[in-house]
XYZ file of C-alpha atoms in Angstrom:
546
model
C -194.918 -16.523 -44.569
C -195.825 -20.155 -44.067
C -199.391 -19.047 -43.013
C -199.800 -17.248 -46.289
C -198.173 -19.837 -48.357
C -200.661 -22.560 -47.000
C -203.533 -20.205 -47.646
C -202.488 -19.629 -51.254
C -201.812 -23.373 -51.964
C -205.236 -24.172 -50.320
C -206.966 -21.901 -52.707
C -204.952 -23.263 -55.584
C -206.099 -26.838 -54.582
C -209.568 -25.673 -54.324
C -209.604 -23.866 -57.559
C -207.794 -26.474 -59.456
C -209.946 -29.282 -58.360
C -212.954 -27.294 -59.481
C -211.547 -26.355 -62.795
C -210.849 -30.140 -63.625
C -214.331 -30.986 -62.647
C -215.986 -28.363 -64.756
C -213.422 -29.087 -67.693
C -214.238 -32.797 -67.702
C -217.895 -32.361 -67.706
C -217.871 -29.664 -70.594
C -215.176 -30.979 -72.891
C -217.276 -33.976 -73.973
C -219.973 -31.909 -75.739
C -217.427 -30.609 -78.415
C -215.180 -33.787 -78.561
C -218.326 -35.986 -79.050
C -218.944 -34.228 -82.594
C -215.529 -35.729 -83.772
C -215.853 -39.071 -81.860
C -218.972 -39.718 -83.422
C -217.343 -39.436 -87.011
C -214.176 -41.330 -86.078
C -215.689 -44.233 -84.182
C -219.177 -44.238 -86.145
C -221.046 -43.895 -82.821
C -224.763 -44.754 -82.777
C -227.055 -42.604 -80.638
C -226.948 -45.229 -77.879
C -223.190 -45.329 -78.005
C -223.005 -41.585 -77.749
C -225.263 -41.724 -74.642
C -222.870 -44.324 -73.212
C -219.778 -42.160 -73.709
C -221.544 -39.315 -72.187
C -222.865 -40.978 -69.102
C -219.965 -43.039 -68.466
C -218.434 -40.311 -66.341
C -221.656 -40.397 -64.304
C -221.488 -43.987 -63.599
C -217.790 -43.609 -62.498
C -218.744 -40.667 -60.406
C -221.696 -42.533 -58.771
C -219.562 -45.567 -57.880
C -216.793 -43.433 -56.470
C -219.379 -41.481 -54.342
C -220.484 -44.827 -52.846
C -216.902 -45.974 -52.089
C -215.052 -42.857 -52.006
C -216.079 -41.876 -48.470
C -214.238 -44.701 -46.743
C -210.933 -43.692 -48.423
C -211.486 -40.061 -47.239
C -212.222 -41.117 -43.840
C -209.661 -43.590 -43.251
C -206.735 -42.550 -45.297
C -207.019 -38.803 -44.965
C -208.210 -36.088 -47.238
C -204.892 -35.143 -48.724
C -204.078 -38.661 -49.852
C -207.368 -39.160 -51.397
C -206.780 -36.037 -53.500
C -203.220 -37.221 -54.426
C -204.817 -40.655 -55.424
C -207.667 -39.125 -57.518
C -204.950 -37.047 -59.366
C -203.190 -40.132 -60.310
C -206.247 -41.863 -61.350
C -207.310 -38.909 -63.447
C -203.826 -38.999 -65.185
C -204.438 -42.577 -66.159
C -207.942 -41.588 -67.241
C -206.901 -38.765 -69.351
C -204.113 -40.924 -71.024
C -206.519 -43.746 -71.852
C -208.909 -41.134 -73.474
C -205.956 -39.477 -75.402
C -204.647 -42.759 -76.752
C -207.847 -44.487 -77.309
C -208.273 -46.628 -80.541
C -211.712 -48.278 -79.789
C -215.006 -47.581 -78.248
C -214.225 -49.730 -75.277
C -211.108 -47.961 -74.326
C -213.137 -44.655 -74.776
C -215.629 -45.832 -72.302
C -213.165 -47.138 -69.863
C -211.020 -43.745 -69.762
C -214.520 -41.865 -69.227
C -215.530 -44.193 -66.329
C -211.939 -43.738 -64.779
C -212.246 -39.943 -65.109
C -215.507 -40.031 -63.400
C -214.206 -42.006 -60.675
C -211.285 -39.386 -60.142
C -213.408 -36.253 -60.478
C -216.048 -37.671 -57.854
C -213.396 -38.530 -55.101
C -211.507 -35.160 -55.808
C -214.556 -33.191 -55.496
C -215.485 -34.657 -52.097
C -211.889 -34.574 -50.675
C -211.167 -31.184 -51.849
C -214.196 -29.358 -50.236
C -213.625 -31.273 -46.866
C -209.846 -30.741 -46.912
C -209.974 -26.935 -47.352
C -212.612 -26.286 -45.028
C -210.579 -28.098 -42.476
C -207.513 -26.382 -43.396
C -208.618 -22.709 -42.910
C -209.941 -20.246 -40.451
C -213.968 -20.020 -39.894
C -213.999 -16.426 -41.405
C -212.262 -17.757 -44.551
C -214.033 -21.015 -45.038
C -216.792 -20.010 -47.166
C -214.567 -18.018 -49.341
C -212.080 -20.836 -50.195
C -214.681 -23.595 -50.370
C -216.935 -21.579 -52.826
C -213.585 -21.045 -54.812
C -214.043 -24.793 -56.018
C -217.467 -23.855 -57.472
C -215.871 -20.875 -59.094
C -213.258 -23.175 -60.697
C -216.034 -25.453 -62.082
C -217.585 -22.392 -63.997
C -214.111 -21.482 -65.219
C -213.475 -25.082 -66.168
C -216.607 -25.243 -68.155
C -215.917 -22.118 -70.010
C -212.561 -23.259 -70.662
C -213.792 -26.455 -72.431
C -216.017 -24.568 -74.512
C -213.177 -22.192 -75.627
C -210.976 -25.536 -76.462
C -213.936 -27.167 -78.062
C -213.975 -24.232 -80.397
C -210.322 -24.199 -81.027
C -210.016 -27.975 -81.869
C -213.200 -28.053 -83.639
C -211.541 -28.445 -87.164
C -208.333 -30.019 -85.947
C -207.974 -33.668 -87.327
C -208.615 -35.964 -84.188
C -208.971 -32.754 -82.031
C -210.695 -34.653 -79.183
C -207.300 -36.157 -78.525
C -206.027 -32.787 -77.650
C -209.266 -31.813 -75.679
C -208.908 -34.928 -73.354
C -205.268 -34.617 -73.168
C -205.173 -30.970 -71.800
C -206.751 -32.004 -68.659
C -203.376 -33.529 -67.588
C -201.878 -29.973 -66.890
C -204.250 -28.734 -64.117
C -204.134 -32.344 -62.809
C -200.259 -32.016 -62.470
C -200.551 -28.703 -61.040
C -203.049 -29.740 -58.276
C -200.731 -32.757 -57.439
C -197.817 -30.536 -57.000
C -199.616 -27.905 -54.991
C -201.132 -30.282 -52.409
C -197.433 -31.999 -52.034
C -196.417 -28.879 -50.253
C -199.368 -28.756 -48.054
C -199.472 -30.324 -44.505
C -201.325 -33.770 -44.045
C -204.954 -32.808 -43.112
C -205.149 -31.320 -39.643
C -208.318 -32.930 -38.483
C -207.572 -36.790 -38.572
C -209.088 -39.623 -36.628
C -205.602 -40.627 -35.201
C -203.796 -37.534 -34.106
C -202.762 -33.960 -34.962
C -200.269 -33.585 -37.622
C -196.859 -32.677 -36.204
C -196.776 -29.468 -38.299
C -199.853 -28.153 -36.411
C -198.516 -29.348 -32.916
C -195.369 -27.307 -33.793
C -197.489 -24.263 -34.486
C -195.994 -23.819 -37.891
C -199.243 -23.338 -39.320
C -200.904 -20.272 -37.278
C -203.693 -20.407 -40.224
C -206.661 -20.607 -38.078
C -207.224 -18.001 -35.334
C -206.514 -18.669 -31.596
C -209.832 -19.816 -30.647
C -210.065 -21.973 -33.756
C -206.692 -23.682 -33.039
C -207.394 -24.322 -29.309
C -210.794 -25.757 -30.304
C -209.065 -27.782 -33.110
C -206.141 -29.051 -30.931
C -208.842 -30.399 -28.385
C -210.794 -32.073 -31.225
C -208.677 -35.320 -31.596
C -208.858 -36.081 -28.057
C -212.593 -35.533 -27.986
C -212.694 -37.382 -31.188
C -215.746 -39.870 -31.495
C -215.810 -42.778 -33.725
C -218.771 -43.167 -35.943
C -220.136 -46.034 -38.018
C -221.924 -45.558 -41.313
C -225.310 -46.544 -39.612
C -224.758 -43.787 -37.190
C -225.945 -41.318 -40.032
C -229.529 -42.600 -39.613
C -229.581 -42.638 -35.738
C -230.365 -40.024 -32.993
C -226.796 -40.019 -31.762
C -225.481 -36.471 -31.908
C -228.549 -35.465 -33.764
C -226.870 -37.429 -36.897
C -230.307 -38.037 -38.505
C -231.070 -34.487 -38.471
C -227.857 -33.629 -40.449
C -228.241 -36.514 -42.892
C -231.765 -34.819 -43.625
C -230.145 -31.429 -44.203
C -227.438 -33.015 -46.383
C -229.823 -35.190 -48.370
C -232.479 -32.289 -48.836
C -229.837 -29.841 -50.028
C -228.639 -32.174 -52.610
C -231.989 -33.555 -53.845
C -233.603 -29.919 -54.012
C -230.534 -28.798 -55.965
C -231.474 -31.318 -58.740
C -235.271 -31.277 -58.530
C -235.383 -27.495 -58.801
C -234.654 -28.449 -62.733
C -231.117 -27.241 -62.739
C -229.650 -30.059 -65.054
C -232.293 -29.149 -67.777
C -233.253 -25.532 -67.621
C -230.211 -24.492 -69.916
C -230.953 -27.267 -72.277
C -232.873 -24.961 -74.339
C -230.751 -21.668 -73.946
C -229.804 -21.586 -77.714
C -233.524 -21.825 -78.787
C -234.413 -19.100 -76.592
C -231.441 -16.735 -77.477
C -232.614 -17.522 -81.307
C -236.230 -16.574 -80.658
C -235.210 -13.264 -79.032
C -233.484 -12.438 -82.445
C -229.935 -13.679 -82.362
C -230.539 -15.208 -85.911
C -226.786 -15.732 -86.804
C -225.130 -19.044 -86.782
C -223.135 -17.918 -83.698
C -226.320 -17.556 -81.690
C -225.444 -21.030 -79.993
C -221.916 -20.013 -79.061
C -223.230 -16.628 -77.808
C -225.626 -18.455 -75.644
C -223.303 -21.004 -73.994
C -220.364 -18.513 -73.666
C -222.646 -15.657 -72.441
C -224.345 -17.648 -69.770
C -220.995 -19.333 -68.773
C -219.520 -15.768 -68.187
C -222.667 -14.964 -66.111
C -221.999 -17.944 -64.134
C -218.401 -16.966 -63.381
C -219.080 -13.423 -62.306
C -222.165 -14.334 -60.106
C -220.026 -17.207 -58.510
C -217.381 -14.633 -57.453
C -219.976 -12.501 -56.013
C -221.260 -15.665 -53.960
C -217.706 -16.291 -52.844
C -217.518 -12.664 -51.457
C -220.805 -13.015 -49.712
C -220.503 -16.408 -48.148
C -218.661 -15.167 -45.120
C -220.655 -11.950 -44.816
C -224.277 -12.652 -45.519
C -224.127 -16.507 -44.565
C -225.004 -19.561 -46.191
C -228.600 -19.837 -45.002
C -229.474 -16.395 -46.413
C -227.705 -17.083 -49.931
C -229.499 -20.418 -50.183
C -232.954 -18.972 -49.540
C -232.479 -15.905 -51.675
C -231.251 -18.095 -54.665
C -234.182 -20.386 -54.258
C -236.614 -17.692 -54.267
C -235.161 -16.175 -57.439
C -234.959 -19.552 -59.078
C -238.598 -20.423 -58.395
C -239.756 -17.038 -59.938
C -237.642 -17.552 -62.942
C -238.811 -21.257 -63.924
C -242.333 -20.393 -63.254
C -241.952 -17.172 -65.505
C -240.265 -19.401 -68.160
C -243.256 -21.971 -67.712
C -245.855 -19.252 -68.264
C -244.266 -17.525 -71.063
C -243.863 -20.750 -72.828
C -247.632 -21.467 -72.631
C -248.309 -18.078 -74.460
C -245.252 -18.384 -76.851
C -244.582 -22.096 -77.067
C -241.288 -23.422 -78.062
C -241.155 -26.665 -80.068
C -238.883 -29.359 -78.589
C -237.524 -32.302 -80.541
C -235.950 -35.724 -79.814
C -233.312 -34.843 -82.410
C -231.250 -38.214 -81.813
C -234.026 -40.497 -81.941
C -235.414 -38.785 -84.955
C -232.325 -38.518 -87.105
C -231.413 -42.317 -87.157
C -233.986 -43.798 -89.427
C -233.966 -43.882 -93.135
C -236.937 -41.383 -93.293
C -234.976 -39.059 -91.147
C -236.404 -36.072 -92.974
C -239.887 -37.131 -92.415
C -239.460 -38.192 -88.796
C -237.748 -35.120 -87.818
C -241.111 -33.265 -88.074
C -242.957 -35.960 -86.322
C -241.263 -35.477 -83.064
C -242.263 -32.131 -81.599
C -242.449 -32.710 -77.869
C -245.031 -30.125 -77.145
C -248.114 -30.367 -79.714
C -247.147 -27.105 -81.225
C -244.738 -26.083 -84.110
C -243.200 -28.655 -86.089
C -240.989 -26.031 -87.924
C -238.689 -25.481 -84.938
C -238.476 -29.156 -84.293
C -235.282 -30.077 -86.284
C -232.955 -28.495 -83.749
C -233.033 -25.912 -80.919
C -231.752 -23.412 -83.532
C -233.796 -23.592 -86.704
C -231.565 -23.891 -89.604
C -230.402 -20.934 -91.631
C -229.178 -21.719 -94.919
C -225.467 -22.609 -95.291
C -225.166 -22.724 -91.395
C -225.886 -26.369 -90.754
C -222.274 -27.188 -89.985
C -221.521 -24.508 -87.846
C -224.868 -24.828 -85.817
C -223.951 -28.231 -84.827
C -220.497 -27.064 -83.848
C -218.821 -26.942 -80.441
C -220.734 -23.960 -78.966
C -223.880 -25.388 -80.058
C -223.445 -28.868 -78.371
C -221.739 -27.067 -75.540
C -224.730 -24.922 -74.695
C -226.469 -27.890 -73.244
C -223.533 -28.933 -70.890
C -223.805 -25.622 -69.318
C -225.942 -27.172 -66.703
C -223.127 -28.942 -65.415
C -222.740 -26.500 -62.534
C -221.581 -29.080 -59.842
C -221.979 -32.625 -60.218
C -224.208 -31.936 -62.950
C -224.542 -34.083 -66.038
C -225.128 -34.336 -69.621
C -227.162 -37.186 -70.912
C -230.052 -37.233 -73.457
C -230.102 -33.500 -74.006
C -226.274 -33.206 -74.781
C -226.219 -36.213 -77.081
C -228.726 -35.291 -79.693
C -226.995 -32.324 -81.381
C -224.007 -34.105 -82.782
C -226.266 -36.748 -84.318
C -227.680 -34.174 -86.632
C -224.433 -34.092 -88.351
C -223.993 -37.679 -88.631
C -224.096 -37.762 -92.338
C -223.692 -34.347 -94.137
C -226.417 -35.592 -96.779
C -228.895 -36.692 -93.883
C -228.920 -33.162 -92.580
C -229.477 -31.755 -96.062
C -232.377 -34.013 -96.597
C -233.680 -33.175 -93.196
C -233.490 -29.644 -93.914
C -235.205 -29.725 -97.297
C -237.722 -32.206 -95.861
C -238.678 -29.896 -92.962
C -238.682 -26.758 -95.210
C -241.114 -28.455 -97.389
C -243.184 -29.935 -94.900
C -243.411 -26.775 -92.947
C -244.546 -24.348 -95.541
C -244.219 -20.838 -93.725
C -240.757 -19.299 -93.780
C -238.547 -19.040 -90.849
C -239.334 -15.442 -90.205
C -243.218 -16.004 -90.052
C -242.586 -18.523 -87.041
C -245.303 -17.870 -84.550
C -243.016 -17.651 -81.632
C -240.919 -14.952 -83.651
C -244.020 -12.624 -83.084
C -243.660 -12.764 -79.230
C -240.752 -10.464 -78.857
C -241.534 -9.287 -75.378
C -242.337 -12.684 -74.058
C -239.189 -14.036 -75.676
C -237.164 -11.464 -73.925
C -238.771 -12.190 -70.566
C -237.895 -15.834 -70.965
C -234.190 -14.842 -71.814
C -233.804 -12.580 -68.759
C -235.664 -15.356 -66.574
C -233.118 -17.720 -67.593
C -230.175 -15.568 -66.981
C -231.681 -14.859 -63.404
C -232.065 -18.663 -63.107
C -228.228 -19.035 -63.958
C -227.471 -16.210 -61.367
C -229.582 -17.406 -58.582
C -228.180 -21.075 -58.799
C -224.711 -19.695 -58.931
C -225.156 -17.791 -55.765
C -227.146 -20.193 -53.967
C -227.399 -23.963 -54.548
C -224.226 -23.999 -56.689
C -221.518 -23.147 -53.899
C -223.478 -23.173 -50.820
C -224.695 -26.801 -50.913
C -221.106 -28.158 -50.969
C -219.916 -25.641 -48.372
C -222.725 -26.563 -45.869
C -221.966 -30.257 -46.643
C -218.298 -29.729 -45.694
C -219.266 -28.255 -42.264
C -222.131 -29.897 -40.742
C -220.882 -33.497 -40.060
C -218.222 -34.543 -37.178
C -214.770 -35.078 -38.551
C -215.018 -38.734 -37.864
C -217.675 -39.477 -40.495
C -217.466 -36.411 -42.584
C -216.028 -38.106 -45.627
C -218.565 -40.883 -45.627
C -221.391 -38.652 -44.748
C -220.337 -36.225 -47.659
C -220.052 -39.195 -50.114
C -223.360 -40.585 -49.095
C -225.158 -37.303 -49.947
C -222.968 -37.012 -53.021
C -224.231 -40.346 -54.293
C -227.799 -39.151 -54.196
C -226.817 -36.052 -56.047
C -225.304 -38.077 -58.744
C -228.262 -40.519 -58.962
C -231.052 -37.689 -58.868
C -229.037 -35.812 -61.585
C -229.048 -38.906 -63.725
C -232.596 -39.604 -63.146
C -233.751 -35.970 -64.024
C -231.630 -35.829 -67.301
C -232.927 -39.271 -68.432
C -236.522 -38.708 -67.752
C -236.740 -35.013 -68.891
C -237.715 -35.570 -72.415
C -240.345 -38.389 -71.458
C -241.818 -36.092 -68.938
C -242.322 -33.222 -71.522
C -243.983 -35.898 -73.693
C -246.294 -36.684 -70.804
C -247.200 -33.236 -69.169
C -245.822 -30.561 -71.752
C -242.977 -28.117 -71.519
C -244.665 -25.385 -69.637
C -246.109 -27.673 -66.954
C -242.655 -29.333 -66.559
C -241.186 -25.696 -65.607
C -244.093 -24.855 -63.389
C -243.288 -28.211 -61.525
C -239.589 -26.971 -61.153
C -241.082 -23.533 -59.733
C -243.227 -25.548 -57.242
C -240.177 -27.583 -56.103
C -238.147 -24.270 -55.696
C -241.007 -22.901 -53.279
C -240.752 -26.237 -51.232
C -236.807 -25.813 -51.144
C -237.096 -22.416 -49.502
C -239.448 -23.754 -46.849
C -236.885 -26.735 -46.233
C -234.158 -24.476 -45.907
C -235.955 -21.963 -43.521
C -236.974 -24.916 -41.307
C -234.134 -27.378 -41.242
C -230.848 -25.658 -42.400
C -229.018 -23.556 -39.688
C -226.441 -20.589 -40.172
C -222.898 -21.808 -40.055
C -221.110 -18.693 -40.944
C -218.299 -17.573 -38.626
C -218.281 -20.668 -36.576
C -215.532 -23.133 -36.210
C -216.192 -26.771 -37.329
C -216.303 -27.809 -33.757
C -218.906 -25.123 -32.884
C -221.159 -26.196 -35.605
C -220.903 -29.754 -34.505
C -221.690 -28.644 -30.825
C -224.759 -26.806 -32.357
C -226.123 -29.708 -34.218
C -225.686 -32.105 -31.157
C -227.551 -29.774 -28.982
C -230.525 -28.951 -30.906
C -233.307 -31.329 -31.698
């Protein structure tokens, strides 16, 4: 009974940790629409509010590893829960822009520490044959959290100061996680000594060999300094290479940006109604949840390496296909936020197509249908762009633009009229509407990309990172790789529009395809299979191999 209870509580901690993470990343897209009206946020201030979480997360990933290694995984999760409660209260009660930003940074600090500590804690709590399933549950939690945030964005869209409820509701899962972990034993693999519960054999969670190996572990425990990550001792340099390679390829295959144009693609395929954007975000979100559940089931059977390679192959094919189809049936991209700020907004909006193609689609990813302006800039619309937050994923310039289109009702009206006049041909005659087959291929490629990411890089990166380092430095090593993940994410999101300006949309996606091919080669050469092995066996395997 005790074993089952610990197993269920470990699963709850993993799932709730992911749910909070996904929710906090997804909720801003809908909240931003209301915040912008209530606080009169300029484009720059909107970007600050969105990226404050990333700054907090980056700071926490630099320092969080020390907390996790020196004070234990369980305590780190409890502390992150308390910090998250403070951040959520600050956001809920915010009366000024400064408090809003402070709350977002605090939330970023908390979800970053929690994300690292949860994966490590759960990987150390459970048996080798269950580890893949339970650590992947974290990723499943993220996808559910993002979907939940979209649903609540929609529910509170028309409520006065609805953003306070959106931010405040994060308190519920945080409190539940706090309570769940209070009933769990102190983390078994600790630097000092075994937890007394495990010594008494009260937790027969791991099988006999695992337990024998784990009981030996503290006595063989080695102490590592941070610089050992870059030394040849115990082959630590190769482990660091594997960790950094996985997190950087996870970002450089284009994951933060590919879904930024989901609503445009859905629209071009023929979902002309005003709900097309909500359909895009919720539909792709649902696909994510289902595929992540499949990945969880396969993690301990097929193995991490196989799922990573299969996911990368499909991702490379998908983005290459999107790149090729967009050369034949171009989609115009616009810098909505920058464009809609000046007095001549209606004119400037048509001057910023990112690819030198059609200005008529340049106003917004879903071209205006009369009478639908308000709903298109609604929560589902803005939320589409935050779908990219699979794990440690961000929203930056791509999320911010949408709300600015509703900055002033009359401004949108002007821009709509202005664009209509400057364009000439009616919406139905848009050249990309004639490429039905190509548009469907693009849509299916996007779905394939989402599925491949959710089965490979999404869950497996964090699972492998929580396994490949020795217990003595696991927290700091995970945090070190995680900081590169956040930094790469920030870089990719911020440079995306400038890169499209420089090389064009289709070349950008072909570049992502090339990175996908390189990631397959990297995984084949450097990443070992870790399924079914105890953490000690994985450690020995790495120590022996050159």
